[in-house]
JSON list of C-alpha atoms in Angstrom, two decimals:
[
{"chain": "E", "resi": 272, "resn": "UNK", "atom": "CA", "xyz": [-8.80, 13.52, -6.60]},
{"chain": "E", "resi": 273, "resn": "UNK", "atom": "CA", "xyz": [-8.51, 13.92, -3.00]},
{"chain": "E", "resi": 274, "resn": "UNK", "atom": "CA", "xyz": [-11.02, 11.57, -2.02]},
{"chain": "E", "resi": 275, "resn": "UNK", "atom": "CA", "xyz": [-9.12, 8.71, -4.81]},
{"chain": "E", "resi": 276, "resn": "UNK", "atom": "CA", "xyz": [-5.26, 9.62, -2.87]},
{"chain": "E", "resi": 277, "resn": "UNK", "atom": "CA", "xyz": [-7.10, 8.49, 0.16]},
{"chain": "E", "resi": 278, "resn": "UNK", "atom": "CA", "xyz": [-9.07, 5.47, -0.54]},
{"chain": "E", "resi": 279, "resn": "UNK", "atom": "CA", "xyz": [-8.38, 2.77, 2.08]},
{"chain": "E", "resi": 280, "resn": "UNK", "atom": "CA", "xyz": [-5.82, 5.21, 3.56]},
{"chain": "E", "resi": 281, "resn": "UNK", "atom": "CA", "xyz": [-2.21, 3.37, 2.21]},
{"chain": "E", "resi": 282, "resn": "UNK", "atom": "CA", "xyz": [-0.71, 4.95, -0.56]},
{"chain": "E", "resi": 283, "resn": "UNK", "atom": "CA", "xyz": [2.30, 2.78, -1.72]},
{"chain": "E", "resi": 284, "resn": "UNK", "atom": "CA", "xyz": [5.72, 4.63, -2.73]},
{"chain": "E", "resi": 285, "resn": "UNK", "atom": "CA", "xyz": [7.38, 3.34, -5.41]},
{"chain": "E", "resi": 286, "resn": "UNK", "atom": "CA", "xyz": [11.05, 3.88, -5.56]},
{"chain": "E", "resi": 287, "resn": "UNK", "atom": "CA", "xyz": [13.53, 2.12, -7.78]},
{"chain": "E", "resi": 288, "resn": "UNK", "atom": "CA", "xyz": [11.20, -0.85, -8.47]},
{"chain": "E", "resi": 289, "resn": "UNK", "atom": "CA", "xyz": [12.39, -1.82, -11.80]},
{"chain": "E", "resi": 290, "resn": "UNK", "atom": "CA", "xyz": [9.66, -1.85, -14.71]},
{"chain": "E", "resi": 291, "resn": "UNK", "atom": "CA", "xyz": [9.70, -5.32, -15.13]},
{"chain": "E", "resi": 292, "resn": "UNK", "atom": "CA", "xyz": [8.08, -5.87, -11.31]},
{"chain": "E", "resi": 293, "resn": "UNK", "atom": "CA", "xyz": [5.59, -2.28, -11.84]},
{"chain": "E", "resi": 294, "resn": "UNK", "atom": "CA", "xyz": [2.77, -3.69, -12.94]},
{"chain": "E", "resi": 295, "resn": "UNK", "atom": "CA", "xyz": [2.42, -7.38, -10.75]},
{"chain": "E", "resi": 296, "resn": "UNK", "atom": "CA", "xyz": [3.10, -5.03, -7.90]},
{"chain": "E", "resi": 297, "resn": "UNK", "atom": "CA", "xyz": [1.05, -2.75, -8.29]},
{"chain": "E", "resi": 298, "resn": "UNK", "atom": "CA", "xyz": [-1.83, -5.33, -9.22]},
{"chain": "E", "resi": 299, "resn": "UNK", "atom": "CA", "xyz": [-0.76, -7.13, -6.05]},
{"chain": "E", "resi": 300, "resn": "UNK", "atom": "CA", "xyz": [-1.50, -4.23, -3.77]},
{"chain": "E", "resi": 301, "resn": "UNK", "atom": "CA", "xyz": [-4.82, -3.22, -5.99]},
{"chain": "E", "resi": 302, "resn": "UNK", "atom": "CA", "xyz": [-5.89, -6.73, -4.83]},
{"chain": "E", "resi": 303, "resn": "UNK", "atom": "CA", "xyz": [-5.66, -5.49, -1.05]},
{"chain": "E", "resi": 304, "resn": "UNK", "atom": "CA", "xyz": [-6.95, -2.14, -1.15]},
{"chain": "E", "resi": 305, "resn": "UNK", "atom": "CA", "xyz": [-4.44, -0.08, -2.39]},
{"chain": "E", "resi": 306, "resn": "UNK", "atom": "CA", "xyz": [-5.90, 2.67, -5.10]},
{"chain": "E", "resi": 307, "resn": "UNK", "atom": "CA", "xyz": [-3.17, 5.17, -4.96]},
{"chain": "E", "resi": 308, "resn": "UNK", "atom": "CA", "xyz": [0.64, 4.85, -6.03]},
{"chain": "E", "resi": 309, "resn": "UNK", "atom": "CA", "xyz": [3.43, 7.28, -5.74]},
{"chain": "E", "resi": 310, "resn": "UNK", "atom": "CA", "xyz": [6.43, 7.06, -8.07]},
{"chain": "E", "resi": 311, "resn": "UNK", "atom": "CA", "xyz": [9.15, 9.01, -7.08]},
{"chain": "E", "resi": 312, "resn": "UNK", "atom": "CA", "xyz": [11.11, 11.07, -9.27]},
{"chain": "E", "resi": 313, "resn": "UNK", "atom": "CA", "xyz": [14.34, 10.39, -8.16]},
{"chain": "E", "resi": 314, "resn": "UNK", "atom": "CA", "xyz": [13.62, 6.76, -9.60]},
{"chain": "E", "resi": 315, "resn": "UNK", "atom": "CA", "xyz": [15.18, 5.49, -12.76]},
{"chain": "E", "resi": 316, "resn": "UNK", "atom": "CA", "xyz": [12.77, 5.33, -15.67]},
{"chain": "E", "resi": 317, "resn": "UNK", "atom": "CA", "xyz": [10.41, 7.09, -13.16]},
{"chain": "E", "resi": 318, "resn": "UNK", "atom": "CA", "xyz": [8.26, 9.02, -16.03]},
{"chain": "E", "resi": 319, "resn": "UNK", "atom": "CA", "xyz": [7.55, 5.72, -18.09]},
{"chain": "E", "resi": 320, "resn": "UNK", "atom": "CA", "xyz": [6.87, 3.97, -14.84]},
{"chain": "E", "resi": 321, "resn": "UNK", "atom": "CA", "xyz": [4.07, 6.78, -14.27]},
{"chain": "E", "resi": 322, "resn": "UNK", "atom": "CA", "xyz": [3.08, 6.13, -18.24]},
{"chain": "E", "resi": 323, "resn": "UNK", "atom": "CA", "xyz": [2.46, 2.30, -17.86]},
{"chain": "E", "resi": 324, "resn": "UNK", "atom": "CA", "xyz": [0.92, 2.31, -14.50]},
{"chain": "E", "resi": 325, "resn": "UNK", "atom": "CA", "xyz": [-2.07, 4.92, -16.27]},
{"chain": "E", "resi": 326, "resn": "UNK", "atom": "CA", "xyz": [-1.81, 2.74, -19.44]},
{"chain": "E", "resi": 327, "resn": "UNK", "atom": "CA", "xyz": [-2.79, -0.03, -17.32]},
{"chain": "E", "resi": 328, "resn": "UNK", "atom": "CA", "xyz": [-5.21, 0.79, -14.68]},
{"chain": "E", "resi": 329, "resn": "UNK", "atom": "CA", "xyz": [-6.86, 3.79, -15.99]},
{"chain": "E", "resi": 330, "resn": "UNK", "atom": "CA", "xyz": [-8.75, 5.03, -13.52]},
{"chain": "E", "resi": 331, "resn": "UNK", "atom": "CA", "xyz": [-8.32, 2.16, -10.75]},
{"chain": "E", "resi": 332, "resn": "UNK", "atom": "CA", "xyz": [-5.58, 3.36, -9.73]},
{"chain": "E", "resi": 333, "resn": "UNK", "atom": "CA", "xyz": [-4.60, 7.02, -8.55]},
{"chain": "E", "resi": 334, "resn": "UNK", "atom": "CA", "xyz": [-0.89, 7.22, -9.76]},
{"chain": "E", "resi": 335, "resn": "UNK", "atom": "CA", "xyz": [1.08, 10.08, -8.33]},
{"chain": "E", "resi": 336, "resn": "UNK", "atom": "CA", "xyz": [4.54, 11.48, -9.06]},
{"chain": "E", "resi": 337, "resn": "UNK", "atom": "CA", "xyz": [6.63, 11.82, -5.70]},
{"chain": "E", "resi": 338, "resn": "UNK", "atom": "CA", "xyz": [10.30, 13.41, -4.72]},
{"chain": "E", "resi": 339, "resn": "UNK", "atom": "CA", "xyz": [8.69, 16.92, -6.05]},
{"chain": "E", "resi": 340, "resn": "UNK", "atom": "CA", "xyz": [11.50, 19.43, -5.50]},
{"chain": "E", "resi": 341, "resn": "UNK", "atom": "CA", "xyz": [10.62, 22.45, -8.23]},
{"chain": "E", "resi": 342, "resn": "UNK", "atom": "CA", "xyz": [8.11, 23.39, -10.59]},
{"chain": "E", "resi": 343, "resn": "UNK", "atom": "CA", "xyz": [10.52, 21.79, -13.41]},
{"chain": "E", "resi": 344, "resn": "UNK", "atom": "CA", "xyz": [9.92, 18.24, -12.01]},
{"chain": "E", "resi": 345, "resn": "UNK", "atom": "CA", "xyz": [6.01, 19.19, -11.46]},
{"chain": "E", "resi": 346, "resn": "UNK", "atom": "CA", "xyz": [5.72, 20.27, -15.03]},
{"chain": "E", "resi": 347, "resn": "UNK", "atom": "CA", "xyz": [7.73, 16.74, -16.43]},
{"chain": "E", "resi": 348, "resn": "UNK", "atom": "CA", "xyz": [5.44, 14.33, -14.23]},
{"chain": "E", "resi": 349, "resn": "UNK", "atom": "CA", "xyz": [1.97, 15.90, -15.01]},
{"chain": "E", "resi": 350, "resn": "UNK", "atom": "CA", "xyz": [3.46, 15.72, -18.64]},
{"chain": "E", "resi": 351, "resn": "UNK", "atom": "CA", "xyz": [3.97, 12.08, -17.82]},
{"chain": "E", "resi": 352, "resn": "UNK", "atom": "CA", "xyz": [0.59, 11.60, -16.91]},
{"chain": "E", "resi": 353, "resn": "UNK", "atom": "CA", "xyz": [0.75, 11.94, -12.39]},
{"chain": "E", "resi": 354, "resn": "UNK", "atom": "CA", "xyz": [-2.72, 12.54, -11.44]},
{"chain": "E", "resi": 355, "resn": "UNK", "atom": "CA", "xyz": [-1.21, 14.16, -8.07]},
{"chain": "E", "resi": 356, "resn": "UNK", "atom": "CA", "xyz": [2.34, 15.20, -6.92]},
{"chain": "E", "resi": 357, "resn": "UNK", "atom": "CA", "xyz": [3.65, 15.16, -3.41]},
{"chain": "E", "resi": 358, "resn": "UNK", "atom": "CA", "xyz": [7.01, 17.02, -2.21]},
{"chain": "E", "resi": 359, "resn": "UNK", "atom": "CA", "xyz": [9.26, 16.07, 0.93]},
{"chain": "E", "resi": 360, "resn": "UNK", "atom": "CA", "xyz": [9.40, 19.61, 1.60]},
{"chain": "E", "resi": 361, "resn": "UNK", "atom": "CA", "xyz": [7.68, 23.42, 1.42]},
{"chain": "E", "resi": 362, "resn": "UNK", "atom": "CA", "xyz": [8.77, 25.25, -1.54]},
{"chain": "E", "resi": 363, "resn": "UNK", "atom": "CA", "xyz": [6.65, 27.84, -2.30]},
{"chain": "E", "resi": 364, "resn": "UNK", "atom": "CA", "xyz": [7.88, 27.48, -6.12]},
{"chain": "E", "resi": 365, "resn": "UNK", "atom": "CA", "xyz": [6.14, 24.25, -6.32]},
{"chain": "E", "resi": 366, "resn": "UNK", "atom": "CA", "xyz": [2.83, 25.38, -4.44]},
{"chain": "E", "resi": 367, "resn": "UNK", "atom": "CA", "xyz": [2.65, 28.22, -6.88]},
{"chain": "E", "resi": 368, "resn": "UNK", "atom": "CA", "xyz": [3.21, 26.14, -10.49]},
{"chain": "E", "resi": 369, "resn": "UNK", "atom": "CA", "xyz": [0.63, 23.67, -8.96]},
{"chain": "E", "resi": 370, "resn": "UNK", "atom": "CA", "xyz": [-2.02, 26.03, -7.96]},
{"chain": "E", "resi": 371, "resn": "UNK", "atom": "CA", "xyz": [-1.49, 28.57, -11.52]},
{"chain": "E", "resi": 372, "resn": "UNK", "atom": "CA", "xyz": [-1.92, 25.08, -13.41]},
{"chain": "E", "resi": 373, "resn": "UNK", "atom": "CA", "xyz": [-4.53, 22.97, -10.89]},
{"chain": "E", "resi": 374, "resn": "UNK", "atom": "CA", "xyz": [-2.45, 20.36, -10.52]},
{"chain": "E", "resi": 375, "resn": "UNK", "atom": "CA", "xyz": [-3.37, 18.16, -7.37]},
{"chain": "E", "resi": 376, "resn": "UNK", "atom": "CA", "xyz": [-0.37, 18.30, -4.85]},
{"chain": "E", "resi": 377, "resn": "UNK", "atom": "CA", "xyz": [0.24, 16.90, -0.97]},
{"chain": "E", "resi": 378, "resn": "UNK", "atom": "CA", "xyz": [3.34, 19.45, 0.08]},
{"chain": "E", "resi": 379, "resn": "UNK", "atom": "CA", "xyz": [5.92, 18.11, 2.64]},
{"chain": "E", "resi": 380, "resn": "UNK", "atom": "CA", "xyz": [4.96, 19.95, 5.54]},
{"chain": "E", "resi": 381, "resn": "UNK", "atom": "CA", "xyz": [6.76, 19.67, 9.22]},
{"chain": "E", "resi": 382, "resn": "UNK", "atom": "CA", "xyz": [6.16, 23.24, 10.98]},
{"chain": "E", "resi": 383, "resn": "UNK", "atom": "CA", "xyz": [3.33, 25.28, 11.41]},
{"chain": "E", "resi": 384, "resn": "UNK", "atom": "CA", "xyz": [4.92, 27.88, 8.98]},
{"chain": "E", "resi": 385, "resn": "UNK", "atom": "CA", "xyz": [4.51, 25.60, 6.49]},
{"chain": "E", "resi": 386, "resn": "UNK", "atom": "CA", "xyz": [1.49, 24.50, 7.10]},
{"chain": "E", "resi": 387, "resn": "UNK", "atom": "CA", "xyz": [0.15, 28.33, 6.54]},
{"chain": "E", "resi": 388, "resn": "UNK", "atom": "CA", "xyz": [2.11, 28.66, 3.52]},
{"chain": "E", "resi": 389, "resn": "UNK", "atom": "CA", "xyz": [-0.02, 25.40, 2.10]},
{"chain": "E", "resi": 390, "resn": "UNK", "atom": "CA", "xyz": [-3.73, 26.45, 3.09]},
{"chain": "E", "resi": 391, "resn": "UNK", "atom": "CA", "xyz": [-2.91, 29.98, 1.80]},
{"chain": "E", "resi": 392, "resn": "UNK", "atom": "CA", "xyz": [-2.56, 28.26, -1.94]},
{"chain": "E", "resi": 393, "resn": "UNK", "atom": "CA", "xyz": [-5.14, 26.58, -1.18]},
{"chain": "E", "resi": 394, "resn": "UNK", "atom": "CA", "xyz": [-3.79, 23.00, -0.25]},
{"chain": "E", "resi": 395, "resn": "UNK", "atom": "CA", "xyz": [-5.12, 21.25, 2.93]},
{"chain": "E", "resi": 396, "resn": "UNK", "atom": "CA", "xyz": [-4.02, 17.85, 2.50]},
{"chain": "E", "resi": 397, "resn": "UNK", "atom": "CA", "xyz": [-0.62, 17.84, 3.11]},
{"chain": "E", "resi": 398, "resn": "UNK", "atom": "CA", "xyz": [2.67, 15.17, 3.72]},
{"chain": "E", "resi": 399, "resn": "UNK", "atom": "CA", "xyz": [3.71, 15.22, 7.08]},
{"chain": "E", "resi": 400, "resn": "UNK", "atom": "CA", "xyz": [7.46, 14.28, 6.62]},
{"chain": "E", "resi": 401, "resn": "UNK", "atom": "CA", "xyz": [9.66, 12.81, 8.95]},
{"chain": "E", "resi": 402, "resn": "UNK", "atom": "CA", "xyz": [6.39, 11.71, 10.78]},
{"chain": "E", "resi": 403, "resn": "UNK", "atom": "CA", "xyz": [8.32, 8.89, 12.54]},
{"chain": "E", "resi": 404, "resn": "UNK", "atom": "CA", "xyz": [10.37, 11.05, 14.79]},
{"chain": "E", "resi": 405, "resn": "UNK", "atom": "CA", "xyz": [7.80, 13.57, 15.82]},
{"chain": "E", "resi": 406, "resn": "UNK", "atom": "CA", "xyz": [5.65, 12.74, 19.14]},
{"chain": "E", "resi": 407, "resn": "UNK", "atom": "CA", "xyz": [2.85, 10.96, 18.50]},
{"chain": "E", "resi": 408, "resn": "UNK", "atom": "CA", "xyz": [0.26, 14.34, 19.75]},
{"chain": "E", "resi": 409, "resn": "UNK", "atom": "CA", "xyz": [2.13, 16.87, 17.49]},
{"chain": "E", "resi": 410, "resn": "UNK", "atom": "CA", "xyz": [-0.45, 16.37, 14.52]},
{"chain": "E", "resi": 411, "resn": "UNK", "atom": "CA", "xyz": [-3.66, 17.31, 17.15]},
{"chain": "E", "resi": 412, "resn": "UNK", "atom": "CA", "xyz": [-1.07, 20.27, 18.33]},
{"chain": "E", "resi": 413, "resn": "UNK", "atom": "CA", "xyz": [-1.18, 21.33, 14.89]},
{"chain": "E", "resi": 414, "resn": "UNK", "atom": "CA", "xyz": [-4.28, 20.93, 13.94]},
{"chain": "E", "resi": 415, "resn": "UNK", "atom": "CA", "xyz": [-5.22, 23.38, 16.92]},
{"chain": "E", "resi": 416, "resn": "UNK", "atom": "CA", "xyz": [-5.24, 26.43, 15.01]},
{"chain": "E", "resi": 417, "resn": "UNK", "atom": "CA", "xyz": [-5.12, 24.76, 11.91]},
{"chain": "E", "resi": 418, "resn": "UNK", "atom": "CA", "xyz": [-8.38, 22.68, 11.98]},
{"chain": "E", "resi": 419, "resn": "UNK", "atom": "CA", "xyz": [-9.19, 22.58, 8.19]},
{"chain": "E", "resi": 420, "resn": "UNK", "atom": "CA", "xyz": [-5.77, 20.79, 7.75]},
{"chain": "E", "resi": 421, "resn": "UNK", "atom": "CA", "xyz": [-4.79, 17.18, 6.94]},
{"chain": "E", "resi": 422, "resn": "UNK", "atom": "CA", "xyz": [-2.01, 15.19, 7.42]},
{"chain": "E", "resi": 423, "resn": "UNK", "atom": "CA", "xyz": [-0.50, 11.83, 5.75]},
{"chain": "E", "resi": 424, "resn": "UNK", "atom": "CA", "xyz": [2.38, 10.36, 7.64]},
{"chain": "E", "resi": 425, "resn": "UNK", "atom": "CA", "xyz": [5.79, 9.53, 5.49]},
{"chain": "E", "resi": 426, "resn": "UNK", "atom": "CA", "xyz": [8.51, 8.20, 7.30]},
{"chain": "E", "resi": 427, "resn": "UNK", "atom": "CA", "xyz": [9.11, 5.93, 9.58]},
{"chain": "E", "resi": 428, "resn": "UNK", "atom": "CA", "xyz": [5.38, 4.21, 8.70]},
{"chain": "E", "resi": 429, "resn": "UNK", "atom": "CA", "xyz": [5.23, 0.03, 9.39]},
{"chain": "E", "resi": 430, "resn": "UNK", "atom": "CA", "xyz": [2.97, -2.49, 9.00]},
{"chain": "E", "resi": 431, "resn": "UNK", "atom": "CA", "xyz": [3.37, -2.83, 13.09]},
{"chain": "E", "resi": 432, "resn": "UNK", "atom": "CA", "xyz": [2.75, 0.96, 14.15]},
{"chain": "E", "resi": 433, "resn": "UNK", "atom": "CA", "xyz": [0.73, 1.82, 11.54]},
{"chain": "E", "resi": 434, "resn": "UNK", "atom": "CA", "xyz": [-2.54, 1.90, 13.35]},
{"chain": "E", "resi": 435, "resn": "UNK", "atom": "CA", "xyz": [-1.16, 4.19, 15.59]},
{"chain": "E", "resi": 436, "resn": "UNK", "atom": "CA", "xyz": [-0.53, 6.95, 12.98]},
{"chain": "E", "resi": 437, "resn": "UNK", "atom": "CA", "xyz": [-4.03, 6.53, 12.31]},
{"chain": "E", "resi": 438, "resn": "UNK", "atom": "CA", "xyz": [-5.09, 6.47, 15.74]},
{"chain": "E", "resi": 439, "resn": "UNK", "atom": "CA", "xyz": [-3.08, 10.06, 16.27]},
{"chain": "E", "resi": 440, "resn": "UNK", "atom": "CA", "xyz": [-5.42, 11.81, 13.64]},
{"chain": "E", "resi": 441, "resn": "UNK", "atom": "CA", "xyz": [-3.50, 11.37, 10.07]},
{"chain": "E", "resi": 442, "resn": "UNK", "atom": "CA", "xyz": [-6.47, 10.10, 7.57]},
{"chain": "E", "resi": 443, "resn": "UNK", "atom": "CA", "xyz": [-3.58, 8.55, 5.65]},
{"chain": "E", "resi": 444, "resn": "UNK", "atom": "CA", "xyz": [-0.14, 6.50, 5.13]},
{"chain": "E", "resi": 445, "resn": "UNK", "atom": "CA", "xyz": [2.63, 6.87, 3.07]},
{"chain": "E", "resi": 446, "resn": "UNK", "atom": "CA", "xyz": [4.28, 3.36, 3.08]},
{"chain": "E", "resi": 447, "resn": "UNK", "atom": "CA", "xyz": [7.83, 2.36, 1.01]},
{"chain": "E", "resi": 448, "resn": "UNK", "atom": "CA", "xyz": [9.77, -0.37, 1.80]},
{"chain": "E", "resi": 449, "resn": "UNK", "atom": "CA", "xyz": [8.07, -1.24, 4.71]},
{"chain": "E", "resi": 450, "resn": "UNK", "atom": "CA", "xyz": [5.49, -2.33, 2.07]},
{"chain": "E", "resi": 451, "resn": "UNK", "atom": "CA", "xyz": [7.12, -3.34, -0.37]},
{"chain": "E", "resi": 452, "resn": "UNK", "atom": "CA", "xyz": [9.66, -5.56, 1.36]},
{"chain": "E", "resi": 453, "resn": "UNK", "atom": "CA", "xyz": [12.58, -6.14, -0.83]},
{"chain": "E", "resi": 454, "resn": "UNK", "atom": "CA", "xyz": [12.28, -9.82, -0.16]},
{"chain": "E", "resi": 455, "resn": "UNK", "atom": "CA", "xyz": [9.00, -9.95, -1.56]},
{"chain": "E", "resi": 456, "resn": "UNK", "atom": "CA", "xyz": [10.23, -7.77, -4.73]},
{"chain": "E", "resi": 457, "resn": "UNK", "atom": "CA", "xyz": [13.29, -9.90, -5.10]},
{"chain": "E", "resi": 458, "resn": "UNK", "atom": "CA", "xyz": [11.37, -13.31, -4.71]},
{"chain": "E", "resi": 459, "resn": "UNK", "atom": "CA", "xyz": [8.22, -12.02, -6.85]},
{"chain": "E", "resi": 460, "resn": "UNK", "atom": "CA", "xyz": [6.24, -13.28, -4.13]},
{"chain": "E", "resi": 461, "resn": "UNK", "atom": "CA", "xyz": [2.71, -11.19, -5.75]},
{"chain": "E", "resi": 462, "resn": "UNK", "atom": "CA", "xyz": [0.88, -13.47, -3.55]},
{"chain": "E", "resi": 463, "resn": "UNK", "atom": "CA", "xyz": [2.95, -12.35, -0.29]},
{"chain": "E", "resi": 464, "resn": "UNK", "atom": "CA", "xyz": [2.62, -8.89, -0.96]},
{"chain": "E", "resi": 465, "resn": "UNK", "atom": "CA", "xyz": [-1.13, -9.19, -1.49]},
{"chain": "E", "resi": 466, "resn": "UNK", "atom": "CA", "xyz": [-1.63, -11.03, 1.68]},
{"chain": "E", "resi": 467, "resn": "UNK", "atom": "CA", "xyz": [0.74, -8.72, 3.75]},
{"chain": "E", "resi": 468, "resn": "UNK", "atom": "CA", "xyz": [-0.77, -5.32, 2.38]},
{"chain": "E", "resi": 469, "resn": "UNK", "atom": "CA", "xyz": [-4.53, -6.69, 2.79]},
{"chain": "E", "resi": 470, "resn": "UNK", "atom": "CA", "xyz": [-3.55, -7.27, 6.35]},
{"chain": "E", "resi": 471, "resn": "UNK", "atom": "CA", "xyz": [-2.60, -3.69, 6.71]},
{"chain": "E", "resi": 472, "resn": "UNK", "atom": "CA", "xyz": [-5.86, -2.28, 5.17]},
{"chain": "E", "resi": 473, "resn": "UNK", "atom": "CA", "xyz": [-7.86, -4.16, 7.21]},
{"chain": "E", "resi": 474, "resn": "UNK", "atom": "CA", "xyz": [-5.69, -2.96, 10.45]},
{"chain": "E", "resi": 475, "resn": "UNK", "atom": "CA", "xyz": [-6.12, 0.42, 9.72]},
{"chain": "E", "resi": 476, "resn": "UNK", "atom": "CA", "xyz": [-9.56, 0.69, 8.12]},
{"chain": "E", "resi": 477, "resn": "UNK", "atom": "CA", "xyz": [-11.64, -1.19, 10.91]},
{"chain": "E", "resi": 478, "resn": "UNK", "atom": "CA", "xyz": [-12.11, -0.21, 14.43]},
{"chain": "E", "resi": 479, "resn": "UNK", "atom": "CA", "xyz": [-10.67, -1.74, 16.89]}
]
């Protein structure tokens, strides 16, 4: 599952895209590159968002469940159908009900407690969240003594510095509205958003 979240690198974040604009969306950014989605659970109609997006890609598409924040939430989206969760934070409630029921999950990590708290249930792919505001060397600083750890940076990620994140050592990019530019949504410019996120894949899947 780990290898699917990180196809290509980008995994869009859907949050309060209404239903109606789910699938051309997401169909959009399949187009470009993008095999792994993220609905958050603070969205409206967020579990039959998760529900359509399997319906209609089936396996084509990693869909994830995001905005994690106990093991009551965990337990309604892998109902739903998330093939992975994410958190924006360490709660060792969450890392416990996902590792008891081998659910896939990339915790919310920002200090190195955390990170130890992850590895020790056995989860090495993690969120680093804010990553926007932290110094662009604090993910090699971390990965110091933790060197069987990896990071995808949420926060703060653009189509203009996104090569950078990669270029610090995440293998991986959590991307919102920066993505999915509200113009675009608002317009239902498919054709834009395909053309803007194959852009980005290309920037920060090729060397330079």
């Amino acid at each position: 599952m780990y290898e699917r979240i990180l196809r290509n690198r980008v995994v869009a974040i859907f949050r309060n895209l209404p239903l109606t604009d789910l699938i051309p969306a997401a169909e959009a950014l399949c187009d470009a590159g993008v095999k792994s989605l993220e609905v958050t659970a603070n969205s409206l109609d967020w579990t039959q968002g998760i529900r359509r997006l399997r319906t209609h890609f089936g396996s084509e598409i990693a869909v994830g469940a995001g905005t994690i924040l106990d093991p009551e939430t965990a337990a309604v989206a892998a109902d739903a159908g998330a093939e992975f969760l994410l958190t924006p934070n360490t709660d060792e409630r969450v890392l416990l009900y996902c590792a008891q029921n081998e659910i896939a999950l990339v915790p919310g990590v920002m200090t190195p407690s955390d990170v130890g708290l992850c590895l020790r249930y056995g989860y090495g792919l993690m969120k680093l969240f804010p990553a926007g505001i932290l110094p662009e060397e604090y993910i090699k600083q971390l990965k110091g003594p933790f060197g069987q750890s990896n990071y995808i940076a949420v926060g703060g990620v653009t189509k203009e510095n996104a090569r950078q994140f990669i270029d610090a050592g995440f293998v991986g990019l959590g991307m919102g509205s920066s993505l999915l530019r509200k113009e675009l949504i608002a317009e239902k410019d498919w054709q834009g958003l395909k053309y803007e996120t194959l852009a980005l894949i290309n920037d920060v899947n090729y060397l330079h």
